Amino acid sequence: MNRLSKIIGGVFVLFGFSWWGLAVYPYLSFASLKENVDPNTKEVAPPDLPGAAQQGYRVYAANGCVSCHSQFVRDKSEGADIDREWGKRRTVARDYMKDGQVFLGVSRFGPDLTNIGLRQKDAQWFYRYLYDPRLFNPDTTMPAYRWLFQDQAIAGQPAQNALKLEGADAPRPGHEIVPTAEAEALVAYLLSLKRDYALPEAPAPQE
Amino acid sequence: MSVPNQTAGLQLNRVAAGNGSVLRGPILLFFVSGLFWLLIAAALWLFSAFQATDPSSPLVFPDVAWLTYGRVYPVAMDLLVYGWASMIGIGAAIWILDSMAKSPFSGGYLPLLAGIIWNLGLLFGVWGVLGGGSTGKEWLEFPVYAAFPIWLAEIIMAVWAFALFLGRRSKGGYISQAFLLTAFIAFAWAYGSANGFLLFCKIGGMAEPAIHWWYFGCLISLWLTPLGVGIVYHFVPLMIGRPLYSAKLATISFWGIVGFGGWTGIAQILGAPLPAWNQTASVVANVLLVVPVLAFATNLHLTMKGSFDLIKPNLALRFLVTGGMVFGLASIWNAITTFRSVNRILEFTWAITARTDLFLIGFVSLVCFGAIYYVLPRLVGRSWKYTRLIQWHFWFSIIALGTLVFDLTIAGVIQGFGLMDPKVPFAAVIDLTKPFLLGYELAGIFIGVAALLGVGSFLTVFVNPAWAPDSEEAPEPVINEEVSLA
């Protein structure tokens, strides 16, 4: 079939066109993004991630958090994301330039986490939420991640990051529940999720 | 430029061509594997449906890492796509390409090798994702050590398919061959380049989701779609003994799907900080994709016209035609929900999940079963006996599909309008969807039952009476003996 070459050629051209447009073009155009340095304060935006958070995104990826949680705030014209106070402004490409991995997500069965580190600043809150989400919200469908924690005998002083748990969740006497290294990394990552710096391309909408 | 249409030359004999016996093993391997992964996927899906809707259910294990929703659900979806749909599609493609080529070359060891490697990849993938090695990218969760074998197996299949095609004895080609060969090229390119970019190059920032969702569009529109469409275009004319109605419509469907398919994925993340023209192009592609898909569905309809009586007795045909028609509907629904005005409400909701499920269960899975029911008796030389079981299977599949898509779409519409109103607290929005998510659990049960009925039917063929290839009677799963097949 001399048409075979036509078909193969056509497929390569048409398919390659989409590959160039949606994969290569964004790759090239985002590769040239530079951080924003405020001329007056010399503040760098977006800021560098703290070391602990750089491991945490792997825990976020491995456990499919993205199955229910998104991480992008759409413009006011696109939805109620800003009115829901998930962010003061929409997120732009530069917000993600330093992320270990970008978790946009396509499901909001759980709330958006773009700025969860602004809404909750206490690691203890995150530990307790991950350990038993129903402590905070009896109706939530979020699974409990008890395996991110370990039950250990208290040796001398109680551990600093031991979970403050009461009632049915309280540990046995003489024991305490402490986060594992994975939980610590995950919570450090979640605490780092805050886009509270200004970028000229994304001014906060006026009220 | 036209896709060759030599339906008249399409062999209507019911026996596999030349090398059928050599390729029997590989095709069976792909079919058995696909059904095996379907069972695992259905079980995990059911499991995850209960976990998603009822955190106090006894199916929730907060102390067991590998049984949490965030690992189980992605594995179920990956197995549905890479295990079930892909493997059955490849099995059917081997049959089709071989019976069309009449080539002295069979290379039976290549598909066999590919089947084994593909299965190993899936095994590593399940192990990896459940064990905590997921990449965290939807539909690309498999870690490198699982993705690479799958990609390699696909390359082997592509090489085999082209070698067979180039060495064929038959003149010309047929539209189903064009679709299947395209699928093999596109998947090798898309899966290889997505994994290459995302896992090896470690590119960061927004290029990551751009490539990731470009890949998703290719997976749906340039891998699963051409496999399914190729299967329908091939088997339906064979079964009703008439050529395709229109070569023009077939050509339109081919070039339309190839031209627009690659652009469709970005519409999954509209509103994300990607170049505006990327997003607009993707919306336009999703809308334009309706044209080739309707060309396909119309062609199917016109080909079937006058033969629609046959879908009552001929169950394989019933699966294929229903699947093809659902594809037409799914593509219209896909276009409607992609429009910015609709999408801003439904984005992030269960309705979008339902949209993908409609495609995966309503089109791809039905077509896969249609192919199995047609090919299997010819492969093992036995005819169907327990056709009632297949009839049950069909109706359970339809009920499962209806329950799943209906419930999730309603839940998604409520969720979408709820999220648009900032005065309704987030938890209240989720509460509103809960009654419908009970329907999701029910749908999970139906899907499980349908999968079991399908596997059960598959197994019964092996205990059925032998069928002689030269006998007049076709080995179709026919429920009414009086209707004879052309």
PDB file of N, CA and C in Angstrom, chain B residues 433-480:
ATOM      1  N   THR B 433     -23.771  15.594  48.408  1.00  0.00           N
ATOM      2  CA  THR B 433     -23.545  14.576  47.370  1.00  0.00           C
ATOM      3  C   THR B 433     -23.652  13.161  47.929  1.00  0.00           C
ATOM      4  N   LYS B 434     -23.667  13.051  49.253  1.00  0.00           N
ATOM      5  CA  LYS B 434     -23.548  11.709  49.847  1.00  0.00           C
ATOM      6  C   LYS B 434     -24.644  10.724  49.449  1.00  0.00           C
ATOM      7  N   PRO B 435     -25.923  11.149  49.397  1.00  0.00           N
ATOM      8  CA  PRO B 435     -26.943  10.161  49.011  1.00  0.00           C
ATOM      9  C   PRO B 435     -26.643   9.522  47.661  1.00  0.00           C
ATOM     10  N   PHE B 436     -26.075  10.329  46.750  1.00  0.00           N
ATOM     11  CA  PHE B 436     -25.792   9.794  45.418  1.00  0.00           C
ATOM     12  C   PHE B 436     -24.566   8.908  45.422  1.00  0.00           C
ATOM     13  N   LEU B 437     -23.709   9.151  46.381  1.00  0.00           N
ATOM     14  CA  LEU B 437     -22.517   8.317  46.428  1.00  0.00           C
ATOM     15  C   LEU B 437     -22.848   6.917  46.923  1.00  0.00           C
ATOM     16  N   LEU B 438     -24.018   6.758  47.596  1.00  0.00           N
ATOM     17  CA  LEU B 438     -24.469   5.402  47.912  1.00  0.00           C
ATOM     18  C   LEU B 438     -24.728   4.658  46.600  1.00  0.00           C
ATOM     19  N   GLY B 439     -25.235   5.390  45.611  1.00  0.00           N
ATOM     20  CA  GLY B 439     -25.426   4.801  44.288  1.00  0.00           C
ATOM     21  C   GLY B 439     -24.102   4.394  43.665  1.00  0.00           C
ATOM     22  N   TYR B 440     -23.043   5.120  44.025  1.00  0.00           N
ATOM     23  CA  TYR B 440     -21.701   4.781  43.538  1.00  0.00           C
ATOM     24  C   TYR B 440     -21.287   3.415  44.079  1.00  0.00           C
ATOM     25  N   GLU B 441     -21.598   3.189  45.372  1.00  0.00           N
ATOM     26  CA  GLU B 441     -21.299   1.874  45.959  1.00  0.00           C
ATOM     27  C   GLU B 441     -22.064   0.783  45.211  1.00  0.00           C
ATOM     28  N   LEU B 442     -23.347   1.068  44.945  1.00  0.00           N
ATOM     29  CA  LEU B 442     -24.185   0.102  44.229  1.00  0.00           C
ATOM     30  C   LEU B 442     -23.599  -0.179  42.843  1.00  0.00           C
ATOM     31  N   ALA B 443     -23.182   0.897  42.180  1.00  0.00           N
ATOM     32  CA  ALA B 443     -22.586   0.742  40.851  1.00  0.00           C
ATOM     33  C   ALA B 443     -21.335  -0.126  40.935  1.00  0.00           C
ATOM     34  N   GLY B 444     -20.566   0.062  42.007  1.00  0.00           N
ATOM     35  CA  GLY B 444     -19.369  -0.760  42.192  1.00  0.00           C
ATOM     36  C   GLY B 444     -19.726  -2.233  42.276  1.00  0.00           C
ATOM     37  N   ILE B 445     -20.844  -2.527  42.979  1.00  0.00           N
ATOM     38  CA  ILE B 445     -21.283  -3.923  43.079  1.00  0.00           C
ATOM     39  C   ILE B 445     -21.691  -4.444  41.701  1.00  0.00           C
ATOM     40  N   PHE B 446     -22.458  -3.630  40.971  1.00  0.00           N
ATOM     41  CA  PHE B 446     -22.898  -4.066  39.639  1.00  0.00           C
ATOM     42  C   PHE B 446     -21.704  -4.316  38.716  1.00  0.00           C
ATOM     43  N   ILE B 447     -20.721  -3.436  38.793  1.00  0.00           N
ATOM     44  CA  ILE B 447     -19.544  -3.617  37.949  1.00  0.00           C
ATOM     45  C   ILE B 447     -18.847  -4.924  38.305  1.00  0.00           C
ATOM     46  N   GLY B 448     -18.767  -5.194  39.603  1.00  0.00           N
ATOM     47  CA  GLY B 448     -18.162  -6.450  40.032  1.00  0.00           C
ATOM     48  C   GLY B 448     -18.925  -7.642  39.480  1.00  0.00           C
ATOM     49  N   VAL B 449     -20.280  -7.580  39.567  1.00  0.00           N
ATOM     50  CA  VAL B 449     -21.096  -8.688  39.072  1.00  0.00           C
ATOM     51  C   VAL B 449     -20.912  -8.838  37.564  1.00  0.00           C
ATOM     52  N   ALA B 450     -20.940  -7.706  36.850  1.00  0.00           N
ATOM     53  CA  ALA B 450     -20.775  -7.763  35.395  1.00  0.00           C
ATOM     54  C   ALA B 450     -19.428  -8.385  35.033  1.00  0.00           C
ATOM     55  N   ALA B 451     -18.380  -7.992  35.769  1.00  0.00           N
ATOM     56  CA  ALA B 451     -17.050  -8.546  35.488  1.00  0.00           C
ATOM     57  C   ALA B 451     -17.049 -10.050  35.725  1.00  0.00           C
ATOM     58  N   LEU B 452     -17.683 -10.479  36.823  1.00  0.00           N
ATOM     59  CA  LEU B 452     -17.736 -11.918  37.115  1.00  0.00           C
ATOM     60  C   LEU B 452     -18.506 -12.671  36.034  1.00  0.00           C
ATOM     61  N   LEU B 453     -19.637 -12.078  35.585  1.00  0.00           N
ATOM     62  CA  LEU B 453     -20.417 -12.734  34.535  1.00  0.00           C
ATOM     63  C   LEU B 453     -19.604 -12.835  33.246  1.00  0.00           C
ATOM     64  N   GLY B 454     -18.844 -11.784  32.949  1.00  0.00           N
ATOM     65  CA  GLY B 454     -18.012 -11.802  31.750  1.00  0.00           C
ATOM     66  C   GLY B 454     -16.955 -12.891  31.833  1.00  0.00           C
ATOM     67  N   VAL B 455     -16.288 -12.957  32.979  1.00  0.00           N
ATOM     68  CA  VAL B 455     -15.246 -13.978  33.149  1.00  0.00           C
ATOM     69  C   VAL B 455     -15.878 -15.364  33.139  1.00  0.00           C
ATOM     70  N   GLY B 456     -17.054 -15.489  33.775  1.00  0.00           N
ATOM     71  CA  GLY B 456     -17.760 -16.774  33.789  1.00  0.00           C
ATOM     72  C   GLY B 456     -18.093 -17.225  32.373  1.00  0.00           C
ATOM     73  N   SER B 457     -18.614 -16.300  31.577  1.00  0.00           N
ATOM     74  CA  SER B 457     -18.948 -16.638  30.195  1.00  0.00           C
ATOM     75  C   SER B 457     -17.699 -17.081  29.448  1.00  0.00           C
ATOM     76  N   PHE B 458     -16.627 -16.349  29.648  1.00  0.00           N
ATOM     77  CA  PHE B 458     -15.357 -16.673  28.999  1.00  0.00           C
ATOM     78  C   PHE B 458     -14.975 -18.120  29.308  1.00  0.00           C
ATOM     79  N   LEU B 459     -15.111 -18.495  30.586  1.00  0.00           N
ATOM     80  CA  LEU B 459     -14.675 -19.829  30.980  1.00  0.00           C
ATOM     81  C   LEU B 459     -15.577 -20.919  30.398  1.00  0.00           C
ATOM     82  N   THR B 460     -16.889 -20.603  30.238  1.00  0.00           N
ATOM     83  CA  THR B 460     -17.781 -21.662  29.775  1.00  0.00           C
ATOM     84  C   THR B 460     -17.447 -22.133  28.372  1.00  0.00           C
ATOM     85  N   VAL B 461     -16.806 -21.297  27.583  1.00  0.00           N
ATOM     86  CA  VAL B 461     -16.526 -21.713  26.211  1.00  0.00           C
ATOM     87  C   VAL B 461     -15.591 -22.919  26.195  1.00  0.00           C
ATOM     88  N   PHE B 462     -14.807 -23.050  27.243  1.00  0.00           N
ATOM     89  CA  PHE B 462     -13.840 -24.147  27.254  1.00  0.00           C
ATOM     90  C   PHE B 462     -14.486 -25.495  27.549  1.00  0.00           C
ATOM     91  N   VAL B 463     -15.693 -25.477  28.107  1.00  0.00           N
ATOM     92  CA  VAL B 463     -16.346 -26.754  28.387  1.00  0.00           C
ATOM     93  C   VAL B 463     -17.416 -27.041  27.335  1.00  0.00           C
ATOM     94  N   ASN B 464     -17.483 -26.190  26.313  1.00  0.00           N
ATOM     95  CA  ASN B 464     -18.534 -26.347  25.321  1.00  0.00           C
ATOM     96  C   ASN B 464     -18.129 -27.310  24.226  1.00  0.00           C
ATOM     97  N   PRO B 465     -19.130 -27.804  23.471  1.00  0.00           N
ATOM     98  CA  PRO B 465     -18.825 -28.760  22.418  1.00  0.00           C
ATOM     99  C   PRO B 465     -17.915 -28.144  21.362  1.00  0.00           C
ATOM    100  N   ALA B 466     -17.129 -28.977  20.762  1.00  0.00           N
ATOM    101  CA  ALA B 466     -16.208 -28.512  19.730  1.00  0.00           C
ATOM    102  C   ALA B 466     -17.003 -27.976  18.545  1.00  0.00           C
ATOM    103  N   TRP B 467     -16.378 -27.024  17.869  1.00  0.00           N
ATOM    104  CA  TRP B 467     -17.023 -26.447  16.706  1.00  0.00           C
ATOM    105  C   TRP B 467     -16.083 -26.646  15.516  1.00  0.00           C
ATOM    106  N   ALA B 468     -16.616 -27.201  14.441  1.00  0.00           N
ATOM    107  CA  ALA B 468     -15.752 -27.465  13.295  1.00  0.00           C
ATOM    108  C   ALA B 468     -15.679 -26.219  12.426  1.00  0.00           C
ATOM    109  N   PRO B 469     -14.479 -25.770  12.106  1.00  0.00           N
ATOM    110  CA  PRO B 469     -14.328 -24.522  11.351  1.00  0.00           C
ATOM    111  C   PRO B 469     -15.051 -24.540  10.006  1.00  0.00           C
ATOM    112  N   ASP B 470     -15.242 -25.733   9.431  1.00  0.00           N
ATOM    113  CA  ASP B 470     -15.874 -25.741   8.110  1.00  0.00           C
ATOM    114  C   ASP B 470     -17.385 -25.939   8.196  1.00  0.00           C
ATOM    115  N   SER B 471     -17.928 -25.985   9.403  1.00  0.00           N
ATOM    116  CA  SER B 471     -19.374 -26.174   9.508  1.00  0.00           C
ATOM    117  C   SER B 471     -20.084 -24.887   9.119  1.00  0.00           C
ATOM    118  N   GLU B 472     -21.314 -25.024   8.723  1.00  0.00           N
ATOM    119  CA  GLU B 472     -22.087 -23.875   8.263  1.00  0.00           C
ATOM    120  C   GLU B 472     -22.402 -22.932   9.413  1.00  0.00           C
ATOM    121  N   GLU B 473     -22.594 -23.515  10.573  1.00  0.00           N
ATOM    122  CA  GLU B 473     -23.056 -22.747  11.717  1.00  0.00           C
ATOM    123  C   GLU B 473     -21.930 -21.877  12.284  1.00  0.00           C
ATOM    124  N   ALA B 474     -22.244 -20.643  12.523  1.00  0.00           N
ATOM    125  CA  ALA B 474     -21.247 -19.752  13.102  1.00  0.00           C
ATOM    126  C   ALA B 474     -21.168 -19.990  14.599  1.00  0.00           C
ATOM    127  N   PRO B 475     -19.996 -19.796  15.182  1.00  0.00           N
ATOM    128  CA  PRO B 475     -19.845 -20.045  16.611  1.00  0.00           C
ATOM    129  C   PRO B 475     -20.230 -18.844  17.460  1.00  0.00           C
ATOM    130  N   GLU B 476     -20.984 -17.923  16.875  1.00  0.00           N
ATOM    131  CA  GLU B 476     -21.365 -16.722  17.608  1.00  0.00           C
ATOM    132  C   GLU B 476     -22.176 -17.077  18.848  1.00  0.00           C
ATOM    133  N   PRO B 477     -22.119 -16.244  19.877  1.00  0.00           N
ATOM    134  CA  PRO B 477     -23.056 -16.443  20.978  1.00  0.00           C
ATOM    135  C   PRO B 477     -24.445 -15.991  20.537  1.00  0.00           C
ATOM    136  N   VAL B 478     -25.206 -16.884  19.985  1.00  0.00           N
ATOM    137  CA  VAL B 478     -26.517 -16.538  19.452  1.00  0.00           C
ATOM    138  C   VAL B 478     -27.585 -17.132  20.350  1.00  0.00           C
ATOM    139  N   ILE B 479     -28.543 -16.317  20.742  1.00  0.00           N
ATOM    140  CA  ILE B 479     -29.532 -16.848  21.679  1.00  0.00           C
ATOM    141  C   ILE B 479     -30.760 -17.381  20.985  1.00  0.00           C
ATOM    142  N   ASN B 480     -30.957 -17.021  19.716  1.00  0.00           N
ATOM    143  CA  ASN B 480     -32.121 -17.560  19.019  1.00  0.00           C
ATOM    144  C   ASN B 480     -31.636 -18.372  17.830  1.00  0.00           C
TER     145      ASN B 480
END
